[in-house]
PDB file of C-alpha atoms in Angstrom:
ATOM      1  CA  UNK O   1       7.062  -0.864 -40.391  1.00  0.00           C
ATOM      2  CA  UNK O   2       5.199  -0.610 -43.501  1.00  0.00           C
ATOM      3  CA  UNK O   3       2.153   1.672 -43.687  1.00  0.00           C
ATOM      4  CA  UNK O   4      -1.149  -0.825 -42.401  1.00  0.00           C
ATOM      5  CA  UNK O   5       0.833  -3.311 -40.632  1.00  0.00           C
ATOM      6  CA  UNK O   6       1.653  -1.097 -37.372  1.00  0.00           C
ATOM      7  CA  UNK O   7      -0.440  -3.809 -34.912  1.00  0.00           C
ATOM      8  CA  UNK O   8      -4.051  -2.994 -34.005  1.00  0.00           C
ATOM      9  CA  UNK O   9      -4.666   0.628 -31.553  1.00  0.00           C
ATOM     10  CA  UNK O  10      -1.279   1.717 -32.336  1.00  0.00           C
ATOM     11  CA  UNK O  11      -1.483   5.768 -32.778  1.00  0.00           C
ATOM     12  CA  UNK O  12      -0.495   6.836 -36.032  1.00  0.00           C
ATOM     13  CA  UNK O  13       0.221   9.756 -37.676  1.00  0.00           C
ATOM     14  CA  UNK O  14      -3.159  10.070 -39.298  1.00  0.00           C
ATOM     15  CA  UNK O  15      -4.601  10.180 -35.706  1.00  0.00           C
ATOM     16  CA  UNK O  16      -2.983  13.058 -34.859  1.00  0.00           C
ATOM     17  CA  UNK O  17      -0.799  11.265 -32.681  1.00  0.00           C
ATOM     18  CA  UNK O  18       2.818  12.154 -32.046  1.00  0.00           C
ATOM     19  CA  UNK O  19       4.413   9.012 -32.361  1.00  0.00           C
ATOM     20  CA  UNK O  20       7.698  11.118 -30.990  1.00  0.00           C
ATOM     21  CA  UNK O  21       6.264  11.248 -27.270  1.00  0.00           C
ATOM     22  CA  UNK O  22       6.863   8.646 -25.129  1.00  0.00           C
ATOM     23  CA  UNK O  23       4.720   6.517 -23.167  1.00  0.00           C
ATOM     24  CA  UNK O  24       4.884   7.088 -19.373  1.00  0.00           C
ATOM     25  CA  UNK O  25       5.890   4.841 -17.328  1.00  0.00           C
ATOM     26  CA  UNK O  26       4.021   2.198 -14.785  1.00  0.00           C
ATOM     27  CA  UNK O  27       5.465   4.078 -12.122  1.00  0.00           C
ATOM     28  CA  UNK O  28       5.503   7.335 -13.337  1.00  0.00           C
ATOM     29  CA  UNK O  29       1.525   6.802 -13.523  1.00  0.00           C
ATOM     30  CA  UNK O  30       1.226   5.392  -9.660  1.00  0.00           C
ATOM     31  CA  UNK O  31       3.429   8.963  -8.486  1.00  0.00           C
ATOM     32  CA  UNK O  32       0.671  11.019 -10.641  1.00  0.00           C
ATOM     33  CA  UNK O  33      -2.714   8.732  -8.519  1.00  0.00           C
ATOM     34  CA  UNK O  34      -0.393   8.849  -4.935  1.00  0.00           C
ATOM     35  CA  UNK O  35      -0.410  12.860  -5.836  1.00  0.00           C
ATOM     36  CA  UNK O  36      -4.070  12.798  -6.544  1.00  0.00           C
ATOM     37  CA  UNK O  37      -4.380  10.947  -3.614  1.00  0.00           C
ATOM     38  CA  UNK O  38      -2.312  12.834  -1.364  1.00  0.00           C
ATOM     39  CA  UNK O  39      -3.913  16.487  -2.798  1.00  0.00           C
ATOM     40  CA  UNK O  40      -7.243  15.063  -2.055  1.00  0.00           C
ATOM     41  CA  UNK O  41      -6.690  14.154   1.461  1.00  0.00           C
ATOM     42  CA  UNK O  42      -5.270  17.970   1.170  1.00  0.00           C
ATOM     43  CA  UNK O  43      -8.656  19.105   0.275  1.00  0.00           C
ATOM     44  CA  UNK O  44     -10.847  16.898   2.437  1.00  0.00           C
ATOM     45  CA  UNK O  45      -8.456  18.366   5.283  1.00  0.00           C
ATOM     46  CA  UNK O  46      -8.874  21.760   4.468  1.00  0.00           C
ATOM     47  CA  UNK O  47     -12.313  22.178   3.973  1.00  0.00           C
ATOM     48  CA  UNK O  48     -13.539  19.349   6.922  1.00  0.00           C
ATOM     49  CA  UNK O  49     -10.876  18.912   9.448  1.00  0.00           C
ATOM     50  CA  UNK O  50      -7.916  16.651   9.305  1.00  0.00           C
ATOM     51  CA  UNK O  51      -9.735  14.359  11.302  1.00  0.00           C
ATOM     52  CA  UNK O  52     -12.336  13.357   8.745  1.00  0.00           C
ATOM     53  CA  UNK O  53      -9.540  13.226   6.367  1.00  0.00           C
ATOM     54  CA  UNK O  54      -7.856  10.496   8.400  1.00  0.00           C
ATOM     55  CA  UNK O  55     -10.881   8.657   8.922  1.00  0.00           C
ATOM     56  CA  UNK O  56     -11.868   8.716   5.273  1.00  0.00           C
ATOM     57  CA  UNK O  57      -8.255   7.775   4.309  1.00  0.00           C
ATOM     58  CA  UNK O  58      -7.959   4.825   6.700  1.00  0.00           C
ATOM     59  CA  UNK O  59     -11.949   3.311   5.751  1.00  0.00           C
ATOM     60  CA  UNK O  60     -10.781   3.585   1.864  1.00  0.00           C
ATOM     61  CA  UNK O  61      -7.628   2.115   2.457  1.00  0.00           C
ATOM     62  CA  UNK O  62      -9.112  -0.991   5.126  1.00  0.00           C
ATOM     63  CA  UNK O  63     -11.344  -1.639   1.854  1.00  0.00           C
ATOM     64  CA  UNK O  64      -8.727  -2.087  -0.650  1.00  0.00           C
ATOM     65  CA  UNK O  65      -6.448  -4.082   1.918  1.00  0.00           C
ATOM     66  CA  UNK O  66      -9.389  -6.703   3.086  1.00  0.00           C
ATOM     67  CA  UNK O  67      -9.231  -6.742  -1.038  1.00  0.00           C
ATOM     68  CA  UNK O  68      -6.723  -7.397  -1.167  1.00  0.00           C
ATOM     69  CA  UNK O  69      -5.809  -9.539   1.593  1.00  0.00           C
ATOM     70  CA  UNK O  70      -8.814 -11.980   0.067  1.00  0.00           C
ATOM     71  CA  UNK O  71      -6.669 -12.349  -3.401  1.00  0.00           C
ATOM     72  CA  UNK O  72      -2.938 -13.316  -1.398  1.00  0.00           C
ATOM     73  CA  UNK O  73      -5.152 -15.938   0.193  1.00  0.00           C
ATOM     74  CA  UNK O  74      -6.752 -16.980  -3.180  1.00  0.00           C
ATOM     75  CA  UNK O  75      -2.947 -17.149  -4.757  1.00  0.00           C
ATOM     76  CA  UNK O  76      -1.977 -19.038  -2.386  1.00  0.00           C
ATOM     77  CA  UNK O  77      -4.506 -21.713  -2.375  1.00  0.00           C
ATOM     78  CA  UNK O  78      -7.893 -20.166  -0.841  1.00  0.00           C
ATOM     79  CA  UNK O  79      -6.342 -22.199   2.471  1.00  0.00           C
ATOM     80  CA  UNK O  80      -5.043 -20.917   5.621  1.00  0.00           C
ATOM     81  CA  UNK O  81      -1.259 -20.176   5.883  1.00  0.00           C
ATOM     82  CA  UNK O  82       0.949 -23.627   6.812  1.00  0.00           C
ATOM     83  CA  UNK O  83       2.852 -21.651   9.455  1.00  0.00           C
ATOM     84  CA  UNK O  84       3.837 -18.150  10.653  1.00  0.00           C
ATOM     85  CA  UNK O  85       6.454 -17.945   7.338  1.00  0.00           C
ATOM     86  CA  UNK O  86       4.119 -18.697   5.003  1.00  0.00           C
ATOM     87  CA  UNK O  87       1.891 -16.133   6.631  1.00  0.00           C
ATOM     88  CA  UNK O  88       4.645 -13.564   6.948  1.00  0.00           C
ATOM     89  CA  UNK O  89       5.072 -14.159   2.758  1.00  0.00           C
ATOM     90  CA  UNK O  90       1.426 -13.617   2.667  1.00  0.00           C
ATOM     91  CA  UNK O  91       1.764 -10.178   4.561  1.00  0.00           C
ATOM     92  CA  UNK O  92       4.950  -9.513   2.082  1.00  0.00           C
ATOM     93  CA  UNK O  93       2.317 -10.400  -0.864  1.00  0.00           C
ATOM     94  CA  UNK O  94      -0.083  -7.672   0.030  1.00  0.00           C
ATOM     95  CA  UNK O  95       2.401  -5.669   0.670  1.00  0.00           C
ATOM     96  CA  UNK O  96       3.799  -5.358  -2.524  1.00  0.00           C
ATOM     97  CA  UNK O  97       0.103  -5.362  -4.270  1.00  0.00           C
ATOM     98  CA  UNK O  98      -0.819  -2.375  -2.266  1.00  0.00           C
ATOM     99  CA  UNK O  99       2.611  -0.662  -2.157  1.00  0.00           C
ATOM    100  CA  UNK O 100       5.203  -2.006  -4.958  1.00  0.00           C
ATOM    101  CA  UNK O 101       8.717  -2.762  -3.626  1.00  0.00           C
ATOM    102  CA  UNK O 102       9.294   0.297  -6.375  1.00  0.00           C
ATOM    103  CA  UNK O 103       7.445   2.398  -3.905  1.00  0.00           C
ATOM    104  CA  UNK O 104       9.234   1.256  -0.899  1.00  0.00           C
ATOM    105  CA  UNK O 105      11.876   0.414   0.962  1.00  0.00           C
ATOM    106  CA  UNK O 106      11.142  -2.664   3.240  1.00  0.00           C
ATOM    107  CA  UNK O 107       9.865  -5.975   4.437  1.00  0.00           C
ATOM    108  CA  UNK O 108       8.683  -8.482   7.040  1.00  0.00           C
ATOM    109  CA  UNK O 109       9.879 -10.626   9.664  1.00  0.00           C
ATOM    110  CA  UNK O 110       8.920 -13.533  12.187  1.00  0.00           C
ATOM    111  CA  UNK O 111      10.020 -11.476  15.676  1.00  0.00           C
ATOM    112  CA  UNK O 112       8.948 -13.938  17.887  1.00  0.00           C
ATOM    113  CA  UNK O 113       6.373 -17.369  17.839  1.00  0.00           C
ATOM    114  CA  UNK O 114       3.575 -15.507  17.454  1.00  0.00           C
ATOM    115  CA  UNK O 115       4.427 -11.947  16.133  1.00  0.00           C
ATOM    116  CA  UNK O 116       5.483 -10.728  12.424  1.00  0.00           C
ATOM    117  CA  UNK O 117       7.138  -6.996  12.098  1.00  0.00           C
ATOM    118  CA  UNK O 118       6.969  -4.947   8.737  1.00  0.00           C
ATOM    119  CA  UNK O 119       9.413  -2.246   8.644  1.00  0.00           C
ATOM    120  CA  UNK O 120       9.428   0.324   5.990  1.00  0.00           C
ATOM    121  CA  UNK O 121      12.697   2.982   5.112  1.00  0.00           C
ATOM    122  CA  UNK O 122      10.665   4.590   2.914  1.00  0.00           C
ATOM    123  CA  UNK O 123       7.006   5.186   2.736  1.00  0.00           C
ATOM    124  CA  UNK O 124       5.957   6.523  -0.621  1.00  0.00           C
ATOM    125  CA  UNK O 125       2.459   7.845   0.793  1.00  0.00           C
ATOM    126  CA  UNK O 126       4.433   9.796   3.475  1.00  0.00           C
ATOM    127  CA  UNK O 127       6.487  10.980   0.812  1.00  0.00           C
ATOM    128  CA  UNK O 128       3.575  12.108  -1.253  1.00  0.00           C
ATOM    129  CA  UNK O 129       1.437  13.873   1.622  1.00  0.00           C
ATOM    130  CA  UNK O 130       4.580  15.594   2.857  1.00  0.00           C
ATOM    131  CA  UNK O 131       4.715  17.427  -0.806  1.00  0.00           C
ATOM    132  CA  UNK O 132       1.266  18.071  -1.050  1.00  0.00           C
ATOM    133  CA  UNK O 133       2.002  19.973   2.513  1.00  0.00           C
ATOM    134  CA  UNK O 134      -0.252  18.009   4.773  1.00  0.00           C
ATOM    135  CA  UNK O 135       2.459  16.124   7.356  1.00  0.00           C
ATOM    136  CA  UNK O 136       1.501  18.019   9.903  1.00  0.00           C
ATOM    137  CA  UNK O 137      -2.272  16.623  10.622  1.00  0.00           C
ATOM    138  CA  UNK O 138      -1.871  13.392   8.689  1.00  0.00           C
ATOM    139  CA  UNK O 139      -2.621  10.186  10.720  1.00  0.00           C
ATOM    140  CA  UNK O 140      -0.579   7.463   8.785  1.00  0.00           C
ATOM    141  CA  UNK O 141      -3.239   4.514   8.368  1.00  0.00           C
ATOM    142  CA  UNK O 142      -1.144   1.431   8.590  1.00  0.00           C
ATOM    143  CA  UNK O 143      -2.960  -0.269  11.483  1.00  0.00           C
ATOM    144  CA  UNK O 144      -6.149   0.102   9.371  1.00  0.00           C
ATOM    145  CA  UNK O 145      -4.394  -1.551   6.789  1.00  0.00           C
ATOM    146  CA  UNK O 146      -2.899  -4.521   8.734  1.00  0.00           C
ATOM    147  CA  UNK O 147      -6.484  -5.036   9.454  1.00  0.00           C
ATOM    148  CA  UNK O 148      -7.679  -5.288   6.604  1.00  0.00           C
ATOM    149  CA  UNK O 149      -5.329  -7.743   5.005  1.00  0.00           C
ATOM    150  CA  UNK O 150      -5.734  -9.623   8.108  1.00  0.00           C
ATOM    151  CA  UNK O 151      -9.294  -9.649   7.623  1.00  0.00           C
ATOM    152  CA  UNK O 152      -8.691 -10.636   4.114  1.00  0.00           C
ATOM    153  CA  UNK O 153      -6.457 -13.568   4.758  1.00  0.00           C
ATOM    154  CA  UNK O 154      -8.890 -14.986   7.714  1.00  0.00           C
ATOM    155  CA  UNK O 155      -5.910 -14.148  10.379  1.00  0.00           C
ATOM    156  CA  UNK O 156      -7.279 -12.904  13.965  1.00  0.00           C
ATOM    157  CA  UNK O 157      -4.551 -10.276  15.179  1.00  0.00           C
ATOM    158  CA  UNK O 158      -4.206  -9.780  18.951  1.00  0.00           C
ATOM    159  CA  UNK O 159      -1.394  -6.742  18.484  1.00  0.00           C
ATOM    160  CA  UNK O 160      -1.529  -4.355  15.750  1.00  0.00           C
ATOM    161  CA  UNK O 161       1.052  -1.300  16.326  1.00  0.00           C
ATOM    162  CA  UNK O 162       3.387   0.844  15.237  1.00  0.00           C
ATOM    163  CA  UNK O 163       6.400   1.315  17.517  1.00  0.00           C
ATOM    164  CA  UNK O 164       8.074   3.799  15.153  1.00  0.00           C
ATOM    165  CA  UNK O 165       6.665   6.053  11.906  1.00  0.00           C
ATOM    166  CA  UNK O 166       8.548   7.646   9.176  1.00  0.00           C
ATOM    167  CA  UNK O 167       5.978  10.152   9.575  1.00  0.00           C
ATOM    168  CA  UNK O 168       6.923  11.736  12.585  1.00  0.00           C
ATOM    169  CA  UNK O 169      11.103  11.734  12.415  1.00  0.00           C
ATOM    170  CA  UNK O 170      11.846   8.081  12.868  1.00  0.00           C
ATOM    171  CA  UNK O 171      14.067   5.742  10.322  1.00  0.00           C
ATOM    172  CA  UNK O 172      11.966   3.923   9.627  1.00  0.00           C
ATOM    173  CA  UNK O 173       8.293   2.415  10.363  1.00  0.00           C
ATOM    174  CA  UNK O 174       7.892  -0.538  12.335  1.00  0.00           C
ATOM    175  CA  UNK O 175       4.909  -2.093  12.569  1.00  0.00           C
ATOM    176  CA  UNK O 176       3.724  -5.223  14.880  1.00  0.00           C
ATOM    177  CA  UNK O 177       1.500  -7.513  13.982  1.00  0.00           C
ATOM    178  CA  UNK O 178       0.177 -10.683  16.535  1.00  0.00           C
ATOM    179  CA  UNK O 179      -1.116 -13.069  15.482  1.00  0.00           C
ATOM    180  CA  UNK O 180      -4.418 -15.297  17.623  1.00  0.00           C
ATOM    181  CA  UNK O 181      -3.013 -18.725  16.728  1.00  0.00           C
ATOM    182  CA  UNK O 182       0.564 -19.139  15.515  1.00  0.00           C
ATOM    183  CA  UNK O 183      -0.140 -22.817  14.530  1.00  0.00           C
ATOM    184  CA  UNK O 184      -2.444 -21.674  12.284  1.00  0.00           C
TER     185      UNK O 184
END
């Protein structure tokens, strides 16, 4: 590229930029904030208990999943769901805003007429607290979250459980979600 026509806020040499190092990648910047995230919750544990940690953890993340929960719904019309699949591909939509399918290993399914299940074979957050050395007295907040998108997509749950957690030895996580009126 000639000199002046490299496009506009593109380093240059003149900036003391290195033009030689690369740019990091999209994921390579959510590991570094999941660290953060996961040495913080480190630090909030150490200095005030691990169960103020978990509680902290689980109102921050019920926040950003009612969020989040509210913009699925707006993508897919501002309505409620037609029936329990289009719900369970709302549920796979927040999913994969709060967790990328990069960042995990898993999915949803209609179990029965009024129940959807989200498994998980790999949970990055899990993955991230476990380095930062804080498995032991971390509380996984996935219940919290299921709220929250629930609450964000105007969906009454009358089951919200986890019947197995990556967290403490299983395969996987399993997670149950009922839901008040199936007919929606």
């Amino acid at each position: 590229m000639a000199k002046g026509t490299e496009p506009p806020g593109s380093p240059s040499p003149a900036d003391g930029a290195d033009l030689a190092v690369p740019r990091p990648r999209t994921m390579d910047v959510y590991r570094q904030w999941w660290l953060h995230d996961a040495r913080w919750y480190q630090g909030v544990a150490k200095r005030f208990g691990h169960a103020a940690a978990n509680e902290i953890n689980a109102e921050a993340l019920r926040y950003v999943a009612v969020n989040v929960g509210k913009r699925v719904r707006r993508q897919f019309g501002g309505g409620p769901a037609a029936d329990l699949e289009e719900l369970r591909r709302r549920y796979d939509a927040c999913s994969e805003w709060m967790f990328p399918s990069e960042l995990r290993d898993g999915g949803t399914a209609v179990v029965a007429d009024d129940l959807i299940e989200l498994t998980m074979r790999q949970n990055f957050a899990v993955t991230m607290v476990r380095m930062a050395g804080s498995l032991d007295g971390y509380e996984c907040p996935c219940t919290d979250i299921h709220a929250g998108w629930s609450e964000g997509l105007g969906v009454e749950l009358t089951r919200n459980c986890a019947t197995a957690c990556l967290r403490t030895g299983d395969p996987s996580c399993r997670l149950l979600m009922g839901i008040a009126d199936p007919t929606l």
